[in-house]
Amino acid sequence: MIKKIMIATLSVLVLGSCNKFLDRNSLVGLSEGDFWKSEQDAVTGINAIYNANREFTNSIVIYGMMDDFTDISYQSFATGLTTGVFPANASFYSTSWGIFYKGIYRANTALKKVPEIQMSETVKNRTLGEAKFFRGYFYFKLWDYFGGVPLYDYPMNVDESFKPRNTEKEVYDFIVKDMTEAYALLPGSYDAANKGRVTKWAALAMRGKAHLWAKEYEKAAADFKELMEKSDRTLVADYHTLFRVAGNNNSEVIFDVQYVAQQGNGLATDRNYGNARGATTGSQRTRPTPKLVNEYEMKDGTPFDFANFKNAQGGVFNPDNVNDWKDETSVRKLFENRDPRLQKGIVVPWSTFNGKGGIDYLYRFPVVTSDPAAYVPVWTNGSYAWRKFVETGSVYTLQDNMPQNFPLIRLADVLLMYAEAKNESAGVPDQSVYDAVNAVRTRAGMPGLTGGLNKEQMRERIRHERMVELCGEGQRYSDIRRWRIARDVVDGVWMTEFTGVKIRQRGFPDNYYLWPIPQSERDVNPNLTQNPGW
């Protein structure tokens, strides 16, 4: 599979690996020497682009795939973007910028060199399509986080890498062009040996996503509709399977990052999402918020509301009163008959977690640290924990190196993006909008939406569905920024335990809608202007 091929690539190929794009040592590598002579060179060079994408995922998974910068999860240790005081010279920004441009440089090198190689036309078209896809993908990430950035469609020499920023519209047009060309070149599927490579459906999904971000709703809906109708992608029956090793390369994934259980080639989800009772002794660096848990509806589709529940004394359950949480009977009722995705994605009080030794540990609250059969979270004052991306039992024990593929686009996401695009482009949501949202809800075990919703009501329903369906996958950070609601839902809000204990106050000033152009890059390239407010 592609994940094994990429590991072999790294063992035989020396690549430029600096963090900053404008560090001139990064502008060498694959274009030098006797490389780019054979079909195998072309494939190896393309594999290096996949590794750049893995590098970015590795660097941010400790941040809950960006969701920790939103209202649905939070960082237990690092503050960073959660507090609103991250400086423009923070390495987080420059590292991301550098990885994206490293990938773009590698893609540009491949696009220059591969056409000159005598090789199978089928493989040549595929490799060119992969390079086009990743160049467009990396520019999408830059556009999403930084806005307008310099566009390069060639491997840059030292004296060619001082361009000013292009406009956001120019970057969007560039992404659409790359994804259109990638779609034409890429196959729809692969054999087992190449499982995990990007397909034409990934390119179509990314083109639709670019249209959606640009508010070109009709174009976005058309792309998503084509994917839904023509691709071989189908929803996986069991939601929890999507986020376990057993679900790797499933029928729902459209684009993911591939990993294996080898030192340096796995993913650190089990440590950062995981808990102390797991086989790898996770740190719960990222944790779901009470806001997210309370967003999960009742099984009949009605909203969850603490006012509908009683405490041990028969009064209304008060989530900010720690004593109300000490009664097992009362607390169990809070989580009964809820959206099944809640307990498939999150560990809540009085649920079990199958951890080290294959034992089902029970999450008693208050936490009983002395009981060897008790689930003991890292944070004992009232913490929810992720079940998503956390392996059960003791099959995998290599800390920081789980063989869990990480989904970047899956069909449920596409269905909800289609519903959003179609809803925004129409006066009244039509049946296709209901069908798309209800497909996601039905798979989850939830009832379909009630009819008669207007555009604004449907918009809120779609946003709710994206929040609970895609939580922990890093999608919400971009969602709340493109919807321009980030400051409303994040700024000034306290991170709390489910008992109401305050942890840290969040911040999201207006300038956070775009990241700053890294100061280290501006020091080298004076043509790079800064984003407002930084």
GROMACS .gro file of N, CA, C and O in nm, residues 152-203:
model
  208
  152TYR      N    1   0.336   3.009  -0.692
  152TYR     CA    2   0.449   2.959  -0.772
  152TYR      C    3   0.402   2.835  -0.847
  152TYR      O    4   0.354   2.741  -0.785
  153ASP      N    5   0.420   2.835  -0.979
  153ASP     CA    6   0.385   2.716  -1.058
  153ASP      C    7   0.511   2.654  -1.119
  153ASP      O    8   0.504   2.585  -1.220
  154TYR      N    9   0.625   2.681  -1.057
  154TYR     CA   10   0.753   2.626  -1.101
  154TYR      C   11   0.842   2.607  -0.978
  154TYR      O   12   0.822   2.674  -0.877
  155PRO      N   13   0.940   2.516  -0.984
  155PRO     CA   14   1.032   2.501  -0.871
  155PRO      C   15   1.125   2.623  -0.865
  155PRO      O   16   1.199   2.651  -0.959
  156MET      N   17   1.121   2.695  -0.756
  156MET     CA   18   1.183   2.826  -0.748
  156MET      C   19   1.334   2.817  -0.723
  156MET      O   20   1.378   2.742  -0.638
  157ASN      N   21   1.408   2.900  -0.794
  157ASN     CA   22   1.547   2.925  -0.760
  157ASN      C   23   1.551   3.032  -0.652
  157ASN      O   24   1.451   3.099  -0.623
  158VAL      N   25   1.669   3.051  -0.596
  158VAL     CA   26   1.683   3.147  -0.487
  158VAL      C   27   1.634   3.285  -0.526
  158VAL      O   28   1.564   3.353  -0.450
  159ASP      N   29   1.670   3.329  -0.646
  159ASP     CA   30   1.636   3.465  -0.687
  159ASP      C   31   1.495   3.477  -0.745
  159ASP      O   32   1.457   3.581  -0.795
  160GLU      N   33   1.416   3.367  -0.738
  160GLU     CA   34   1.281   3.368  -0.792
  160GLU      C   35   1.175   3.353  -0.682
  160GLU      O   36   1.057   3.338  -0.713
  161SER      N   37   1.216   3.358  -0.559
  161SER     CA   38   1.123   3.327  -0.450
  161SER      C   39   1.095   3.447  -0.361
  161SER      O   40   1.087   3.436  -0.240
  162PHE      N   41   1.083   3.563  -0.422
  162PHE     CA   42   1.054   3.684  -0.346
  162PHE      C   43   0.928   3.754  -0.399
  162PHE      O   44   0.918   3.876  -0.398
  163LYS      N   45   0.835   3.676  -0.446
  163LYS     CA   46   0.713   3.733  -0.503
  163LYS      C   47   0.625   3.793  -0.395
  163LYS      O   48   0.623   3.746  -0.280
  164PRO      N   49   0.547   3.894  -0.427
  164PRO     CA   50   0.447   3.945  -0.333
  164PRO      C   51   0.328   3.850  -0.326
  164PRO      O   52   0.318   3.755  -0.405
  165ARG      N   53   0.239   3.878  -0.237
  165ARG     CA   54   0.120   3.795  -0.221
  165ARG      C   55   0.024   3.815  -0.337
  165ARG      O   56  -0.002   3.927  -0.379
  166ASN      N   57  -0.029   3.704  -0.388
  166ASN     CA   58  -0.140   3.713  -0.482
  166ASN      C   59  -0.269   3.738  -0.405
  166ASN      O   60  -0.276   3.719  -0.284
  167THR      N   61  -0.372   3.780  -0.477
  167THR     CA   62  -0.500   3.804  -0.411
  167THR      C   63  -0.567   3.671  -0.375
  167THR      O   64  -0.534   3.566  -0.432
  168GLU      N   65  -0.662   3.676  -0.285
  168GLU     CA   66  -0.736   3.554  -0.249
  168GLU      C   67  -0.809   3.498  -0.371
  168GLU      O   68  -0.816   3.375  -0.388
  169LYS      N   69  -0.861   3.583  -0.455
  169LYS     CA   70  -0.931   3.537  -0.576
  169LYS      C   71  -0.834   3.464  -0.669
  169LYS      O   72  -0.869   3.360  -0.728
  170GLU      N   73  -0.714   3.516  -0.684
  170GLU     CA   74  -0.616   3.450  -0.770
  170GLU      C   75  -0.576   3.313  -0.715
  170GLU      O   76  -0.558   3.217  -0.792
  171VAL      N   77  -0.564   3.303  -0.584
  171VAL     CA   78  -0.530   3.175  -0.523
  171VAL      C   79  -0.645   3.076  -0.543
  171VAL      O   80  -0.624   2.959  -0.579
  172TYR      N   81  -0.767   3.121  -0.521
  172TYR     CA   82  -0.885   3.036  -0.543
  172TYR      C   83  -0.890   2.985  -0.687
  172TYR      O   84  -0.909   2.865  -0.712
  173ASP      N   85  -0.869   3.074  -0.784
  173ASP     CA   86  -0.871   3.033  -0.925
  173ASP      C   87  -0.762   2.931  -0.954
  173ASP      O   88  -0.783   2.835  -1.031
  174PHE      N   89  -0.646   2.948  -0.893
  174PHE     CA   90  -0.534   2.856  -0.911
  174PHE      C   91  -0.570   2.718  -0.857
  174PHE      O   92  -0.542   2.615  -0.921
  175ILE      N   93  -0.631   2.714  -0.740
  175ILE     CA   94  -0.672   2.587  -0.679
  175ILE      C   95  -0.772   2.515  -0.769
  175ILE      O   96  -0.761   2.395  -0.796
  176VAL      N   97  -0.872   2.588  -0.817
  176VAL     CA   98  -0.975   2.528  -0.903
  176VAL      C   99  -0.912   2.472  -1.030
  176VAL      O  100  -0.946   2.361  -1.074
  177LYS      N  101  -0.819   2.544  -1.089
  177LYS     CA  102  -0.752   2.496  -1.211
  177LYS      C  103  -0.674   2.368  -1.183
  177LYS      O  104  -0.682   2.270  -1.259
  178ASP      N  105  -0.599   2.366  -1.073
  178ASP     CA  106  -0.521   2.246  -1.040
  178ASP      C  107  -0.612   2.127  -1.015
  178ASP      O  108  -0.585   2.015  -1.061
  179MET      N  109  -0.720   2.147  -0.942
  179MET     CA  110  -0.810   2.036  -0.911
  179MET      C  111  -0.885   1.988  -1.035
  179MET      O  112  -0.911   1.868  -1.049
  180THR      N  113  -0.917   2.079  -1.125
  180THR     CA  114  -0.983   2.040  -1.250
  180THR      C  115  -0.891   1.952  -1.334
  180THR      O  116  -0.932   1.849  -1.388
  181GLU      N  117  -0.764   1.993  -1.343
  181GLU     CA  118  -0.668   1.914  -1.420
  181GLU      C  119  -0.635   1.782  -1.351
  181GLU      O  120  -0.618   1.679  -1.418
  182ALA      N  121  -0.628   1.784  -1.218
  182ALA     CA  122  -0.604   1.659  -1.144
  182ALA      C  123  -0.720   1.562  -1.163
  182ALA      O  124  -0.699   1.441  -1.181
  183TYR      N  125  -0.842   1.614  -1.162
  183TYR     CA  126  -0.960   1.529  -1.182
  183TYR      C  127  -0.953   1.456  -1.316
  183TYR      O  128  -0.987   1.338  -1.326
  184ALA      N  129  -0.907   1.526  -1.419
  184ALA     CA  130  -0.899   1.466  -1.552
  184ALA      C  131  -0.789   1.360  -1.561
  184ALA      O  132  -0.800   1.267  -1.641
  185LEU      N  133  -0.686   1.372  -1.482
  185LEU     CA  134  -0.570   1.284  -1.491
  185LEU      C  135  -0.576   1.163  -1.397
  185LEU      O  136  -0.518   1.059  -1.426
  186LEU      N  137  -0.644   1.177  -1.286
  186LEU     CA  138  -0.640   1.074  -1.183
  186LEU      C  139  -0.743   0.963  -1.208
  186LEU      O  140  -0.851   0.989  -1.261
  187PRO      N  141  -0.712   0.841  -1.163
  187PRO     CA  142  -0.810   0.732  -1.171
  187PRO      C  143  -0.912   0.743  -1.058
  187PRO      O  144  -0.892   0.817  -0.961
  188GLY      N  145  -1.020   0.668  -1.071
  188GLY     CA  146  -1.123   0.668  -0.967
  188GLY      C  147  -1.092   0.573  -0.853
  188GLY      O  148  -1.149   0.585  -0.745
  189SER      N  149  -1.002   0.477  -0.876
  189SER     CA  150  -0.967   0.380  -0.772
  189SER      C  151  -0.831   0.320  -0.806
  189SER      O  152  -0.777   0.342  -0.915
  190TYR      N  153  -0.777   0.242  -0.711
  190TYR     CA  154  -0.645   0.182  -0.727
  190TYR      C  155  -0.649   0.035  -0.687
  190TYR      O  156  -0.741  -0.010  -0.617
  191ASP      N  157  -0.545  -0.037  -0.727
  191ASP     CA  158  -0.531  -0.174  -0.679
  191ASP      C  159  -0.477  -0.170  -0.536
  191ASP      O  160  -0.445  -0.063  -0.482
  192ALA      N  161  -0.469  -0.287  -0.472
  192ALA     CA  162  -0.431  -0.294  -0.331
  192ALA      C  163  -0.293  -0.235  -0.306
  192ALA      O  164  -0.267  -0.175  -0.201
  193ALA      N  165  -0.201  -0.250  -0.402
  193ALA     CA  166  -0.065  -0.203  -0.383
  193ALA      C  167  -0.057  -0.051  -0.376
  193ALA      O  168   0.039   0.005  -0.321
  194ASN      N  169  -0.156   0.018  -0.430
  194ASN     CA  170  -0.154   0.165  -0.431
  194ASN      C  171  -0.270   0.226  -0.354
  194ASN      O  172  -0.302   0.344  -0.370
  195LYS      N  173  -0.333   0.144  -0.270
  195LYS     CA  174  -0.443   0.194  -0.188
  195LYS      C  175  -0.395   0.312  -0.103
  195LYS      O  176  -0.290   0.306  -0.040
  196GLY      N  177  -0.470   0.419  -0.103
  196GLY     CA  178  -0.433   0.537  -0.026
  196GLY      C  179  -0.388   0.653  -0.111
  196GLY      O  180  -0.377   0.766  -0.061
  197ARG      N  181  -0.360   0.629  -0.240
  197ARG     CA  182  -0.327   0.740  -0.328
  197ARG      C  183  -0.452   0.821  -0.358
  197ARG      O  184  -0.564   0.771  -0.350
  198VAL      N  185  -0.432   0.946  -0.395
  198VAL     CA  186  -0.547   1.032  -0.422
  198VAL      C  187  -0.614   0.990  -0.552
  198VAL      O  188  -0.548   0.948  -0.648
  199THR      N  189  -0.745   1.003  -0.555
  199THR     CA  190  -0.826   0.968  -0.670
  199THR      C  191  -0.887   1.094  -0.731
  199THR      O  192  -0.878   1.204  -0.674
  200LYS      N  193  -0.952   1.075  -0.845
  200LYS     CA  194  -1.023   1.185  -0.906
  200LYS      C  195  -1.134   1.238  -0.815
  200LYS      O  196  -1.168   1.356  -0.819
  201TRP      N  197  -1.187   1.150  -0.728
  201TRP     CA  198  -1.294   1.193  -0.637
  201TRP      C  199  -1.241   1.288  -0.530
  201TRP      O  200  -1.311   1.380  -0.488
  202ALA      N  201  -1.117   1.267  -0.488
  202ALA     CA  202  -1.055   1.360  -0.394
  202ALA      C  203  -1.039   1.497  -0.459
  202ALA      O  204  -1.063   1.601  -0.396
  203ALA      N  205  -0.998   1.498  -0.586
  203ALA     CA  206  -0.983   1.624  -0.658
  203ALA      C  207  -1.117   1.695  -0.674
  203ALA      O  208  -1.128   1.817  -0.658
   0.00000   0.00000   0.00000
